[in-house]
Amino acid sequence: EAWKKLDELHADDAIRKNTGAVEALSKPHKSRPSPSDYLDKDYIDNHLKKFDDGAVRFTTDGYATLGLDDAFVMPKSEFDKLMKETGGDLTQIEKKLGLKSGKLAEKKKKIAWIKKEDCGEIKIPSGNERGADADLWIPGGKTYGGYSEGIMDLSNKNIPHKLFPF
């Protein structure tokens, strides 16, 4: 069943062939293992290098911080590619990221870029995060649409960032 779901979620071959990732997907939310339990160091290092240009966060305007201590972010380079492909259209961005329709438009959104030196620790999501969608989470740090994702602690209101357009 988990292998079928990985196919439906468009997981890449490295994840589909990883029995630990398949097992992680089979576990319920809040009981999934750490990605370091089933991903090798090279995979993790290569994934985290994607954030060398910093991280981008889609968030709701009006809160004191950019997110919680397990906030989802994407690499700046992939955000730039996404913006070019969609022309900034939130409906198209939702589709490309595999988000539910209306997710980015439900409240006034802001897009923040955090430079690499201000990011702190970025991790591959475990699927246990508060914002992890049980139907769309894929092991290995990818969105349903195939974009890379990470998590970081954005609960500090003093994290330097630039708002879009940056």
PDB file of C-alpha atoms in Angstrom:
ATOM      1  CA  GLU A   1       0.000   0.000   0.000  1.00  0.00           C
ATOM      2  CA  ALA A   2       2.801   2.439   0.891  1.00  0.00           C
ATOM      3  CA  TRP A   3       4.596   1.748  -2.408  1.00  0.00           C
ATOM      4  CA  LYS A   4       1.394   2.494  -4.293  1.00  0.00           C
ATOM      5  CA  LYS A   5       1.033   5.750  -2.360  1.00  0.00           C
ATOM      6  CA  LEU A   6       4.645   6.731  -3.169  1.00  0.00           C
ATOM      7  CA  ASP A   7       3.847   6.237  -6.850  1.00  0.00           C
ATOM      8  CA  GLU A   8       0.671   8.308  -6.540  1.00  0.00           C
ATOM      9  CA  LEU A   9       2.622  11.066  -4.758  1.00  0.00           C
ATOM     10  CA  HIS A  10       5.281  11.076  -7.491  1.00  0.00           C
ATOM     11  CA  ALA A  11       8.141  10.192  -5.140  1.00  0.00           C
ATOM     12  CA  ASP A  12      11.499   9.895  -6.896  1.00  0.00           C
ATOM     13  CA  ASP A  13      13.250   6.543  -7.408  1.00  0.00           C
ATOM     14  CA  ALA A  14      15.649   7.055  -4.493  1.00  0.00           C
ATOM     15  CA  ILE A  15      12.670   7.138  -2.114  1.00  0.00           C
ATOM     16  CA  ARG A  16      10.503   4.509  -3.862  1.00  0.00           C
ATOM     17  CA  LYS A  17      13.366   1.996  -3.622  1.00  0.00           C
ATOM     18  CA  ASN A  18      14.138   2.830   0.009  1.00  0.00           C
ATOM     19  CA  THR A  19      12.394   0.311   2.252  1.00  0.00           C
ATOM     20  CA  GLY A  20      12.919   2.579   5.278  1.00  0.00           C
ATOM     21  CA  ALA A  21      11.066   5.402   3.509  1.00  0.00           C
ATOM     22  CA  VAL A  22       8.245   3.032   2.617  1.00  0.00           C
ATOM     23  CA  GLU A  23       8.057   1.962   6.258  1.00  0.00           C
ATOM     24  CA  ALA A  24       8.085   5.617   7.425  1.00  0.00           C
ATOM     25  CA  LEU A  25       5.176   6.392   5.114  1.00  0.00           C
ATOM     26  CA  SER A  26       3.272   3.438   6.586  1.00  0.00           C
ATOM     27  CA  LYS A  27       3.516   4.873  10.117  1.00  0.00           C
ATOM     28  CA  PRO A  28       0.861   7.251  11.442  1.00  0.00           C
ATOM     29  CA  HIS A  29       1.555  10.968  11.953  1.00  0.00           C
ATOM     30  CA  LYS A  30       3.568  11.657  15.116  1.00  0.00           C
ATOM     31  CA  SER A  31       5.146   8.175  15.114  1.00  0.00           C
ATOM     32  CA  ARG A  32       7.347   8.345  12.020  1.00  0.00           C
ATOM     33  CA  PRO A  33      11.105   7.824  12.389  1.00  0.00           C
ATOM     34  CA  SER A  34      13.739  10.489  11.881  1.00  0.00           C
ATOM     35  CA  PRO A  35      14.841  10.759   8.229  1.00  0.00           C
ATOM     36  CA  SER A  36      18.393   9.979   9.406  1.00  0.00           C
ATOM     37  CA  ASP A  37      17.107   6.493  10.346  1.00  0.00           C
ATOM     38  CA  TYR A  38      16.423   5.595   6.696  1.00  0.00           C
ATOM     39  CA  LEU A  39      18.285   8.137   4.547  1.00  0.00           C
ATOM     40  CA  ASP A  40      22.049   7.956   4.130  1.00  0.00           C
ATOM     41  CA  LYS A  41      24.348  10.874   4.942  1.00  0.00           C
ATOM     42  CA  ASP A  42      25.028  11.648   1.260  1.00  0.00           C
ATOM     43  CA  TYR A  43      21.314  11.940   0.497  1.00  0.00           C
ATOM     44  CA  ILE A  44      20.769  14.245   3.484  1.00  0.00           C
ATOM     45  CA  ASP A  45      23.852  16.390   2.730  1.00  0.00           C
ATOM     46  CA  ASN A  46      22.882  16.775  -0.943  1.00  0.00           C
ATOM     47  CA  HIS A  47      19.337  17.691   0.005  1.00  0.00           C
ATOM     48  CA  LEU A  48      20.431  20.322   2.517  1.00  0.00           C
ATOM     49  CA  LYS A  49      22.909  21.858   0.011  1.00  0.00           C
ATOM     50  CA  LYS A  50      19.869  22.959  -1.974  1.00  0.00           C
ATOM     51  CA  PHE A  51      19.359  25.594   0.739  1.00  0.00           C
ATOM     52  CA  ASP A  52      22.737  27.273   0.122  1.00  0.00           C
ATOM     53  CA  ASP A  53      20.921  30.333  -1.291  1.00  0.00           C
ATOM     54  CA  GLY A  54      18.643  30.442   1.729  1.00  0.00           C
ATOM     55  CA  ALA A  55      15.080  29.366   2.416  1.00  0.00           C
ATOM     56  CA  VAL A  56      11.702  30.712   1.369  1.00  0.00           C
ATOM     57  CA  ARG A  57       8.622  30.512   3.559  1.00  0.00           C
ATOM     58  CA  PHE A  58       4.985  31.015   2.545  1.00  0.00           C
ATOM     59  CA  THR A  59       3.181  32.244   5.642  1.00  0.00           C
ATOM     60  CA  THR A  60       0.156  34.211   6.778  1.00  0.00           C
ATOM     61  CA  ASP A  61       0.466  37.927   7.355  1.00  0.00           C
ATOM     62  CA  GLY A  62      -0.441  39.187  10.800  1.00  0.00           C
ATOM     63  CA  TYR A  63       1.524  36.823  13.048  1.00  0.00           C
ATOM     64  CA  ALA A  64       4.491  37.921  15.134  1.00  0.00           C
ATOM     65  CA  THR A  65       6.810  35.300  13.616  1.00  0.00           C
ATOM     66  CA  LEU A  66       7.302  33.587  10.253  1.00  0.00           C
ATOM     67  CA  GLY A  67       6.205  30.262  11.705  1.00  0.00           C
ATOM     68  CA  LEU A  68       6.533  27.700  14.426  1.00  0.00           C
ATOM     69  CA  ASP A  69       9.544  25.681  15.499  1.00  0.00           C
ATOM     70  CA  ASP A  70       8.891  23.138  12.725  1.00  0.00           C
ATOM     71  CA  ALA A  71       7.983  25.422   9.825  1.00  0.00           C
ATOM     72  CA  PHE A  72       8.170  24.206   6.230  1.00  0.00           C
ATOM     73  CA  VAL A  73      10.507  26.056   3.853  1.00  0.00           C
ATOM     74  CA  MET A  74      11.764  25.559   0.315  1.00  0.00           C
ATOM     75  CA  PRO A  75      15.140  26.360  -1.254  1.00  0.00           C
ATOM     76  CA  LYS A  76      15.385  29.882  -2.710  1.00  0.00           C
ATOM     77  CA  SER A  77      16.673  28.507  -6.036  1.00  0.00           C
ATOM     78  CA  GLU A  78      13.593  26.297  -6.405  1.00  0.00           C
ATOM     79  CA  PHE A  79      11.311  29.178  -5.396  1.00  0.00           C
ATOM     80  CA  ASP A  80      12.848  31.276  -8.178  1.00  0.00           C
ATOM     81  CA  LYS A  81      12.185  28.461 -10.657  1.00  0.00           C
ATOM     82  CA  LEU A  82       8.608  28.092  -9.373  1.00  0.00           C
ATOM     83  CA  MET A  83       7.939  31.822  -9.754  1.00  0.00           C
ATOM     84  CA  LYS A  84       9.293  31.797 -13.298  1.00  0.00           C
ATOM     85  CA  GLU A  85       7.157  28.772 -14.248  1.00  0.00           C
ATOM     86  CA  THR A  86       3.932  30.176 -12.753  1.00  0.00           C
ATOM     87  CA  GLY A  87       4.359  33.923 -13.165  1.00  0.00           C
ATOM     88  CA  GLY A  88       3.585  34.147  -9.436  1.00  0.00           C
ATOM     89  CA  ASP A  89       0.027  32.813  -9.853  1.00  0.00           C
ATOM     90  CA  LEU A  90      -0.933  31.383  -6.434  1.00  0.00           C
ATOM     91  CA  THR A  91      -3.328  28.848  -7.965  1.00  0.00           C
ATOM     92  CA  GLN A  92      -0.562  27.439 -10.160  1.00  0.00           C
ATOM     93  CA  ILE A  93       1.904  27.511  -7.249  1.00  0.00           C
ATOM     94  CA  GLU A  94      -0.553  25.470  -5.151  1.00  0.00           C
ATOM     95  CA  LYS A  95      -0.813  22.873  -7.924  1.00  0.00           C
ATOM     96  CA  LYS A  96       2.958  22.686  -8.444  1.00  0.00           C
ATOM     97  CA  LEU A  97       3.610  22.282  -4.705  1.00  0.00           C
ATOM     98  CA  GLY A  98       0.814  19.761  -4.311  1.00  0.00           C
ATOM     99  CA  LEU A  99      -1.147  21.931  -1.887  1.00  0.00           C
ATOM    100  CA  LYS A 100      -4.895  21.781  -1.521  1.00  0.00           C
ATOM    101  CA  SER A 101      -6.732  24.340  -3.643  1.00  0.00           C
ATOM    102  CA  GLY A 102      -7.120  27.678  -1.872  1.00  0.00           C
ATOM    103  CA  LYS A 103      -4.397  26.938   0.702  1.00  0.00           C
ATOM    104  CA  LEU A 104      -2.255  29.937  -0.292  1.00  0.00           C
ATOM    105  CA  ALA A 105      -5.232  32.220  -0.866  1.00  0.00           C
ATOM    106  CA  GLU A 106      -7.247  31.421   2.257  1.00  0.00           C
ATOM    107  CA  LYS A 107      -5.742  34.344   4.183  1.00  0.00           C
ATOM    108  CA  LYS A 108      -3.424  37.135   3.203  1.00  0.00           C
ATOM    109  CA  LYS A 109      -0.129  35.417   2.512  1.00  0.00           C
ATOM    110  CA  LYS A 110       3.373  36.749   2.594  1.00  0.00           C
ATOM    111  CA  ILE A 111       6.493  35.192   1.191  1.00  0.00           C
ATOM    112  CA  ALA A 112       9.717  35.566   3.140  1.00  0.00           C
ATOM    113  CA  TRP A 113      13.296  34.810   2.120  1.00  0.00           C
ATOM    114  CA  ILE A 114      15.772  33.971   4.866  1.00  0.00           C
ATOM    115  CA  LYS A 115      19.426  34.157   3.851  1.00  0.00           C
ATOM    116  CA  LYS A 116      21.493  31.034   4.494  1.00  0.00           C
ATOM    117  CA  GLU A 117      23.476  32.671   7.298  1.00  0.00           C
ATOM    118  CA  ASP A 118      20.204  33.498   9.111  1.00  0.00           C
ATOM    119  CA  CYS A 119      18.510  30.111   8.642  1.00  0.00           C
ATOM    120  CA  GLY A 120      19.913  28.214  11.581  1.00  0.00           C
ATOM    121  CA  GLU A 121      19.482  24.462  11.249  1.00  0.00           C
ATOM    122  CA  ILE A 122      17.428  23.165   8.338  1.00  0.00           C
ATOM    123  CA  LYS A 123      16.261  19.554   8.497  1.00  0.00           C
ATOM    124  CA  ILE A 124      14.504  17.114   6.230  1.00  0.00           C
ATOM    125  CA  PRO A 125      10.882  16.810   7.391  1.00  0.00           C
ATOM    126  CA  SER A 126       9.987  13.630   9.262  1.00  0.00           C
ATOM    127  CA  GLY A 127       6.266  13.816   8.543  1.00  0.00           C
ATOM    128  CA  ASN A 128       5.580  14.377  12.244  1.00  0.00           C
ATOM    129  CA  GLU A 129       5.444  18.188  11.925  1.00  0.00           C
ATOM    130  CA  ARG A 130       2.250  20.038  12.836  1.00  0.00           C
ATOM    131  CA  GLY A 131       1.734  21.137   9.230  1.00  0.00           C
ATOM    132  CA  ALA A 132       2.404  17.747   7.639  1.00  0.00           C
ATOM    133  CA  ASP A 133      -0.547  16.629   5.530  1.00  0.00           C
ATOM    134  CA  ALA A 134      -1.066  12.895   6.123  1.00  0.00           C
ATOM    135  CA  ASP A 135      -2.359  12.488   2.569  1.00  0.00           C
ATOM    136  CA  LEU A 136       0.476  14.358   0.839  1.00  0.00           C
ATOM    137  CA  TRP A 137       3.616  13.900   2.951  1.00  0.00           C
ATOM    138  CA  ILE A 138       6.459  12.135   1.122  1.00  0.00           C
ATOM    139  CA  PRO A 139       9.585  10.848   2.883  1.00  0.00           C
ATOM    140  CA  GLY A 140      12.855  12.426   1.779  1.00  0.00           C
ATOM    141  CA  GLY A 141      12.051  16.144   1.799  1.00  0.00           C
ATOM    142  CA  LYS A 142       9.967  16.563  -1.346  1.00  0.00           C
ATOM    143  CA  THR A 143       6.550  18.055  -1.918  1.00  0.00           C
ATOM    144  CA  TYR A 144       3.891  16.211  -3.860  1.00  0.00           C
ATOM    145  CA  GLY A 145       4.840  18.391  -6.825  1.00  0.00           C
ATOM    146  CA  GLY A 146       8.497  17.340  -6.605  1.00  0.00           C
ATOM    147  CA  TYR A 147       9.971  20.495  -5.071  1.00  0.00           C
ATOM    148  CA  SER A 148      12.427  20.195  -2.212  1.00  0.00           C
ATOM    149  CA  GLU A 149      11.360  21.125   1.289  1.00  0.00           C
ATOM    150  CA  GLY A 150      12.918  21.427   4.682  1.00  0.00           C
ATOM    151  CA  ILE A 151      11.881  22.468   8.141  1.00  0.00           C
ATOM    152  CA  MET A 152      13.405  25.056  10.402  1.00  0.00           C
ATOM    153  CA  ASP A 153      12.632  26.901  13.595  1.00  0.00           C
ATOM    154  CA  LEU A 154      10.954  30.187  12.655  1.00  0.00           C
ATOM    155  CA  SER A 155       9.464  30.904  16.079  1.00  0.00           C
ATOM    156  CA  ASN A 156      11.936  33.723  16.839  1.00  0.00           C
ATOM    157  CA  LYS A 157      10.417  37.046  15.742  1.00  0.00           C
ATOM    158  CA  ASN A 158      13.894  38.508  15.214  1.00  0.00           C
ATOM    159  CA  ILE A 159      14.976  36.242  12.331  1.00  0.00           C
ATOM    160  CA  PRO A 160      16.223  38.572   9.594  1.00  0.00           C
ATOM    161  CA  HIS A 161      14.288  38.145   6.355  1.00  0.00           C
ATOM    162  CA  LYS A 162      13.136  39.961   3.243  1.00  0.00           C
ATOM    163  CA  LEU A 163       9.550  39.963   2.049  1.00  0.00           C
ATOM    164  CA  PHE A 164       8.684  39.273  -1.572  1.00  0.00           C
ATOM    165  CA  PRO A 165       9.588  40.770  -3.962  1.00  0.00           C
ATOM    166  CA  PHE A 166      13.212  40.358  -2.848  1.00  0.00           C
TER     167      PHE A 166
END
